[in-house]
Tab-separated table of C-alpha atoms in Angstrom:
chain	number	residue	atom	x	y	z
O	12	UNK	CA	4.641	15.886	-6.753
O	13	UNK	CA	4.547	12.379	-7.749
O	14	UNK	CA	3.943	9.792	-5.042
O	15	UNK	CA	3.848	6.186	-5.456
O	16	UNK	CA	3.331	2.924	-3.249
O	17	UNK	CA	4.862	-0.054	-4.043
O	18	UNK	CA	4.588	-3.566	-1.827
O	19	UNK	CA	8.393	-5.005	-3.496
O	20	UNK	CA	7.601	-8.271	-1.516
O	21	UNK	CA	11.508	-8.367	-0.150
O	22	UNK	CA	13.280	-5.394	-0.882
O	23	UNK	CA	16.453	-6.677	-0.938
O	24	UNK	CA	15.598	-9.544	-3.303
O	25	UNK	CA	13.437	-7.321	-5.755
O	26	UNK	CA	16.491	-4.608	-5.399
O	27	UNK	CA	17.366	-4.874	-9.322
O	28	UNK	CA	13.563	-4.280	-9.863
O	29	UNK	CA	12.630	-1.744	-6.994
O	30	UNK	CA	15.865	0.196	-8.594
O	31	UNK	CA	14.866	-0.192	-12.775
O	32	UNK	CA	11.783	0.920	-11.837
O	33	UNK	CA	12.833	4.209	-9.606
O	34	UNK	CA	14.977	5.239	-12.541
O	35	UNK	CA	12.362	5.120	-15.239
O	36	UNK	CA	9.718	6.473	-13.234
O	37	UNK	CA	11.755	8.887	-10.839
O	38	UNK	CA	8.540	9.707	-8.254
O	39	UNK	CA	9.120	12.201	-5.645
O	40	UNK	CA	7.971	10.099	-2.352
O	41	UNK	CA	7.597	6.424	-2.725
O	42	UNK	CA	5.990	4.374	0.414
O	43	UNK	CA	7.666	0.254	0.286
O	44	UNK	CA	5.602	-2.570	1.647
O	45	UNK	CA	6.610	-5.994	2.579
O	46	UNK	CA	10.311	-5.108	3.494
O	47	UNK	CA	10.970	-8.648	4.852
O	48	UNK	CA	14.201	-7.249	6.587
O	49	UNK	CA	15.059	-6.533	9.828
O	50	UNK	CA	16.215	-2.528	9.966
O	51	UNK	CA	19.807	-3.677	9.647
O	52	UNK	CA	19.272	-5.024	6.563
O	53	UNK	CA	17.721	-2.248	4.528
O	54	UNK	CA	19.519	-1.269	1.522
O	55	UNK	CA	20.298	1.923	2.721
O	56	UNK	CA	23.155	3.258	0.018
O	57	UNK	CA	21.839	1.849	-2.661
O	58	UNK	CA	18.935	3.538	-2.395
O	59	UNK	CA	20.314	6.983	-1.460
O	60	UNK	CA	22.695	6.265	-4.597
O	61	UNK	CA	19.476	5.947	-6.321
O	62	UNK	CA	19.205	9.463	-5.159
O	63	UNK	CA	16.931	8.657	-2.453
O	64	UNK	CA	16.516	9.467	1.136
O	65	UNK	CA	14.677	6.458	3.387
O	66	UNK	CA	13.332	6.116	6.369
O	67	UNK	CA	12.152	2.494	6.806
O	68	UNK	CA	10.128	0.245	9.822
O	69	UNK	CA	12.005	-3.688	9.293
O	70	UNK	CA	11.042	-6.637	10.664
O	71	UNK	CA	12.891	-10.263	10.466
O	72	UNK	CA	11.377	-12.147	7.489
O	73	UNK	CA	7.928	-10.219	7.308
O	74	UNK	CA	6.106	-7.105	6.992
O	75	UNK	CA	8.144	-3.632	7.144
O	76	UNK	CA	7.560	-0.345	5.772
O	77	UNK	CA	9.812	2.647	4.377
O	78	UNK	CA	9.048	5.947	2.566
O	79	UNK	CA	11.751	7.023	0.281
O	80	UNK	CA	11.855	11.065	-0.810
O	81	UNK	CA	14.106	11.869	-4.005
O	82	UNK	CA	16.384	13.923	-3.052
O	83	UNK	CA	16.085	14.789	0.581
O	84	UNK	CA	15.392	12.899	4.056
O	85	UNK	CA	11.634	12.362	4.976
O	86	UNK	CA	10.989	13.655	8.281
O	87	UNK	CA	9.255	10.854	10.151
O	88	UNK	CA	6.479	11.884	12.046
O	89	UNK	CA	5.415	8.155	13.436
O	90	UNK	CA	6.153	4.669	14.023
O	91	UNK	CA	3.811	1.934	14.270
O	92	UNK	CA	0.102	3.120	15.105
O	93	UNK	CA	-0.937	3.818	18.433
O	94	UNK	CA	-3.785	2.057	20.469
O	95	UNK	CA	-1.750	-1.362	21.032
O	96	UNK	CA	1.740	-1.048	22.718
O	97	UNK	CA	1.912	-4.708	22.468
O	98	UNK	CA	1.675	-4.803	18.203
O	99	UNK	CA	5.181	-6.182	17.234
O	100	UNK	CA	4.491	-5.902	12.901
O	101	UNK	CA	6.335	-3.348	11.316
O	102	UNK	CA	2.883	-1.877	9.459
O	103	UNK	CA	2.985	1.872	9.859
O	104	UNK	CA	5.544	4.956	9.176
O	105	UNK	CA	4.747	8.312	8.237
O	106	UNK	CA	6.877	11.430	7.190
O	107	UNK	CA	6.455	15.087	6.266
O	108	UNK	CA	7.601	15.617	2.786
O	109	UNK	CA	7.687	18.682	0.986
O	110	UNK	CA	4.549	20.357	2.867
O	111	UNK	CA	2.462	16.811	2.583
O	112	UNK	CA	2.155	14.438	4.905
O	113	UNK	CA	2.478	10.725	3.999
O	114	UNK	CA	1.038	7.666	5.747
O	115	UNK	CA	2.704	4.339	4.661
O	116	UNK	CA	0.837	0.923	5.561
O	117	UNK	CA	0.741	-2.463	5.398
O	118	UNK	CA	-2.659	-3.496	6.132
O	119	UNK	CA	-2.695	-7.208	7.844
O	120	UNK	CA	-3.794	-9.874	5.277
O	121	UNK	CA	-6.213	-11.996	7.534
O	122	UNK	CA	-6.710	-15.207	6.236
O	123	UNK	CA	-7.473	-17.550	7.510
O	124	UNK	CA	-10.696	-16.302	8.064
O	125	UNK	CA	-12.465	-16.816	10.805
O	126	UNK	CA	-9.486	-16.795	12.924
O	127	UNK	CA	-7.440	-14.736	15.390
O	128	UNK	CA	-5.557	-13.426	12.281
O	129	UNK	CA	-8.758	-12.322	10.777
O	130	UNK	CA	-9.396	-10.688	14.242
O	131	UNK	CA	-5.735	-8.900	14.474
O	132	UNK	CA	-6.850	-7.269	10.936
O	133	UNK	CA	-9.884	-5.986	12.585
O	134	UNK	CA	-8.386	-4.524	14.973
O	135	UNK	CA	-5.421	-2.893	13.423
O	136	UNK	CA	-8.137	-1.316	10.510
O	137	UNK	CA	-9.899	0.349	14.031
O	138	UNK	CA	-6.669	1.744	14.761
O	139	UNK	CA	-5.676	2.966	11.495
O	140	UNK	CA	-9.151	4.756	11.481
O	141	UNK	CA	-8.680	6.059	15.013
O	142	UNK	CA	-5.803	7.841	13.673
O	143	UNK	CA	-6.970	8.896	10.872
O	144	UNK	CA	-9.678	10.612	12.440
O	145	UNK	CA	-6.536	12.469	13.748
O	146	UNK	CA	-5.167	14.180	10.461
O	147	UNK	CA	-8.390	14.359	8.089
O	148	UNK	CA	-8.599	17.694	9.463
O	149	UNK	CA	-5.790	19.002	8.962
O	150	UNK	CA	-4.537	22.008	6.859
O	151	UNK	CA	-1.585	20.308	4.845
O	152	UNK	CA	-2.444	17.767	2.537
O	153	UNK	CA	-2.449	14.216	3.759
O	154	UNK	CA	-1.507	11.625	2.044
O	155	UNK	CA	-2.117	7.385	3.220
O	156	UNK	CA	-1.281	5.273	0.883
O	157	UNK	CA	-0.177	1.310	0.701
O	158	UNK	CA	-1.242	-2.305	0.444
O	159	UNK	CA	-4.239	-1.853	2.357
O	160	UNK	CA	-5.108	-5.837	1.812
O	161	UNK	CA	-8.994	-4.810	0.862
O	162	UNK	CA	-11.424	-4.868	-2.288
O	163	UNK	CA	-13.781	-2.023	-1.724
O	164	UNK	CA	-15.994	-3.461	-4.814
O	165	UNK	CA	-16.772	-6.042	-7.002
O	166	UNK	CA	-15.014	-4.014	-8.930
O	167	UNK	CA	-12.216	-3.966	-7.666
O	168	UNK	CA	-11.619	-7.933	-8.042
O	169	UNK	CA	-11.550	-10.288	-10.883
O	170	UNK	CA	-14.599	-12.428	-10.630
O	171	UNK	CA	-15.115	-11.846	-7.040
O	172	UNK	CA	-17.446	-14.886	-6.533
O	173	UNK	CA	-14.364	-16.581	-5.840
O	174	UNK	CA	-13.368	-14.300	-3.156
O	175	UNK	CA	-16.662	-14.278	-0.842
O	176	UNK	CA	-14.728	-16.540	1.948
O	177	UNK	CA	-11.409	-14.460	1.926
O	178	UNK	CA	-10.233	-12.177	4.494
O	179	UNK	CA	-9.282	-9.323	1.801
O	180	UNK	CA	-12.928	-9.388	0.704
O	181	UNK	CA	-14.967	-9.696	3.611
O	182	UNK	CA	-17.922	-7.611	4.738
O	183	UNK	CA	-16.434	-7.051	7.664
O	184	UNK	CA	-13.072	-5.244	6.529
O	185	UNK	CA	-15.113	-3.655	3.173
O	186	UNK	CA	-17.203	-1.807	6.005
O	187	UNK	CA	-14.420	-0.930	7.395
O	188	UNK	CA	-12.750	0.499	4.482
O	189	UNK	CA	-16.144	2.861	3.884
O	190	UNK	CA	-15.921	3.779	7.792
O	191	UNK	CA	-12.423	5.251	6.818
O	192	UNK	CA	-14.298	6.642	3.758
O	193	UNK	CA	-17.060	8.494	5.746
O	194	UNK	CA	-14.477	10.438	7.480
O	195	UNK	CA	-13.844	12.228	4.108
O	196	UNK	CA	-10.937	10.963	2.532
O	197	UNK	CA	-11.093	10.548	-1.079
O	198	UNK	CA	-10.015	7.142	-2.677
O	199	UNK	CA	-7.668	8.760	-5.536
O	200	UNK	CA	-7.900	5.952	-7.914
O	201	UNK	CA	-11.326	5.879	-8.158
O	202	UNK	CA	-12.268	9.644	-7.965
O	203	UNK	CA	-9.968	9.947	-11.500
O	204	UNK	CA	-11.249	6.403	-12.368
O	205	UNK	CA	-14.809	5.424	-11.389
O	206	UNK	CA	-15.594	2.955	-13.764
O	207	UNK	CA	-12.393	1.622	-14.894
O	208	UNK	CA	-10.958	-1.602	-14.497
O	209	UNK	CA	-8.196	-1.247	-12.033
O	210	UNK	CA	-5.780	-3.997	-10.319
O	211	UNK	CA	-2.619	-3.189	-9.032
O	212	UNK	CA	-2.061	-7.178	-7.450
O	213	UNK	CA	-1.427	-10.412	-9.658
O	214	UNK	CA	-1.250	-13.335	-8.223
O	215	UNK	CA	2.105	-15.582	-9.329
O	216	UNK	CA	-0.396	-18.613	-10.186
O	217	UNK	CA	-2.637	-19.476	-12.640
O	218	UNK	CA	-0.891	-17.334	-14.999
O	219	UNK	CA	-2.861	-14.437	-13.480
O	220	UNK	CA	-0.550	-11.524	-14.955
O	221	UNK	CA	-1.372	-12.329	-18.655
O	222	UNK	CA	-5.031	-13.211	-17.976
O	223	UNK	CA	-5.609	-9.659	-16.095
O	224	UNK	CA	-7.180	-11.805	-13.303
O	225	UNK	CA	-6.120	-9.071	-10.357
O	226	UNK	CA	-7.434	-7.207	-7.363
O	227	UNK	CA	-7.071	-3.797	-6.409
O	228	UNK	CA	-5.561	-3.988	-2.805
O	229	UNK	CA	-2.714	-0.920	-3.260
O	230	UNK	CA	-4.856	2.350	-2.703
O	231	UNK	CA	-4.694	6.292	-2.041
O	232	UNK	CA	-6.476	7.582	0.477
O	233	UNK	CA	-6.607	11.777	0.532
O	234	UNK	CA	-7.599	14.659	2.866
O	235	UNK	CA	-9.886	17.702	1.307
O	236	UNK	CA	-6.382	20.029	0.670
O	237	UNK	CA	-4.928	16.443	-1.228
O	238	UNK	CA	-8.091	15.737	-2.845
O	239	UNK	CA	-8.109	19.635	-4.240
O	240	UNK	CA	-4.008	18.929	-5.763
O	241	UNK	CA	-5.336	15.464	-7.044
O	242	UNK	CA	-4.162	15.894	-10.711
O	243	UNK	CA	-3.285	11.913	-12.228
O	244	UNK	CA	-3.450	8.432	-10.460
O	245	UNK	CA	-2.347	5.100	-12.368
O	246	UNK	CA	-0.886	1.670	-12.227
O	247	UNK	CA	2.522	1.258	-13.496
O	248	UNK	CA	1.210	-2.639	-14.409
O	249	UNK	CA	4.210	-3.302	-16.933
O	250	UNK	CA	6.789	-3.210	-14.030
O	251	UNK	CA	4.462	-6.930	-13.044
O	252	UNK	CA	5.395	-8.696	-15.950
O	253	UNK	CA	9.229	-7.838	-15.384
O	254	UNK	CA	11.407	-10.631	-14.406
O	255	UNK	CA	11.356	-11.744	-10.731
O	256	UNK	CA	9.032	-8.913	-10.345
O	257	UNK	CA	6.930	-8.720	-7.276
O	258	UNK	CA	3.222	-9.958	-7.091
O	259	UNK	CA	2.041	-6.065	-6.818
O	260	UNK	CA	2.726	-3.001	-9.046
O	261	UNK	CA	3.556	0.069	-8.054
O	262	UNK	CA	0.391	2.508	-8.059
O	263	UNK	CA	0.605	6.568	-8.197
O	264	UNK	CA	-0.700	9.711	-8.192
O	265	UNK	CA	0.482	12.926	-8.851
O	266	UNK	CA	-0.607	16.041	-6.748
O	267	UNK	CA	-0.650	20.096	-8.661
């Protein structure tokens, strides 16, 4: 099973691209990011004549989240996380799919940082984790993957002296990240990749794209019986340098 993330930044105005890239790559499960629709507006038949089933989370202008399944209807699972009945952002969905279950998120960006934006991602990383705690336990393999708006590592950033004031790359939401870590999920990119350099986010200025100056914000995060089916993980990076591409890539990983 190949499953993919992919933040399309406006799914209905990256359509041509989300679609281009679907057909060359054909993954199993995809999870969407950055929907900027309201549910209404999701492009429901042309993705199901993609040969697609969808279940998506829209919002007016920002956010949103979907998870497509080739060939069959997800079976969602959840909503929006719990812990805040007052959260309007579309951030979370998840589905059963073919025996795994599948987290899609959009992680809040943050910045300005300090600010109460900086504080709303703070909060919405201890529920994610809250909930989390819920299903690293389970049986089934678990799958939570999407633009998680974090650098774990130097690494994981081009030239991250530049980045010591941002909200993506701040101590605060890189402990948080290893908090998630510590209760055993296994970062799929980096368990195939440890040393490589990996970015699945170009930024559309500077000329970023052809100068490889990325970050790696769009990660995999796996249970034990994931971890043990954990077979390839890359960055479809060429999709980037498309025209009127989004700012991410899509990132996958294939499970045995």
């Amino acid at each position: 099973m190949r499953i993919a993330t992919y933040n399309v930044n406006g799914v209905n105005g990256r359509l041509p691209v989300l679609l281009r890239w679907l057909a060359e790559s054909a993954p199993d499960v995809v999870c969407l990011q950055e929907l900027k629709a309201p549910d209404e507006r999701f492009p429901e038949q042309a993705i199901r004549d993609a040969g697609y089933g969808a279940i998506w989370h829209g919002q007016k202008s920002w956010n949103g989240v979907a998870i497509l399944a080739k060939g069959c209807d997800p079976v969602e699972t959840r909503r929006g996380l719990p812990g805040d009945p007052d959260d309007s952002h579309s951030r979370y969905i998840e589905a059963a799919i073919g025996g795994v279950l599948v987290g899609g998120l959009y992680l809040p960006n943050g910045n300005p940082r300090p600010g109460p934006k900086f504080d709303y991602k703070l909060r919405w990383f201890d529920r994610l984790i809250a909930h989390a705690a819920t299903l690293i336990d389970m049986d089934v393999p678990v799958v939570i993957a999407g633009d998680y708006n974090v650098m774990p590592t130097d690494r994981d950033v081009y030239k991250p002296e530049r980045w010591l004031e941002d909200a993506l790359f701040a101590p605060e939401v890189r402990a948080a990240w290893f908090r998630m870590l510590d209760q055993g999920w296994t970062d799929a990119l980096r368990a195939l990749h440890p040393d490589a350099t990996i970015y699945t986010f170009w930024d559309y200025f500077r000329n970023a794209y052809a100068r490889n100056a990325g970050l790696r914000i769009d990660h995999f995060l796996l249970n034990a019986p994931a971890a043990k089916k954990l077979s390839a993980a890359d960055v479809d990076a060429h999709v980037r340098g498309w025209e009127k591409t989004s700012d991410h890539a899509p990132v996958w990983i294939e499970l045995s």
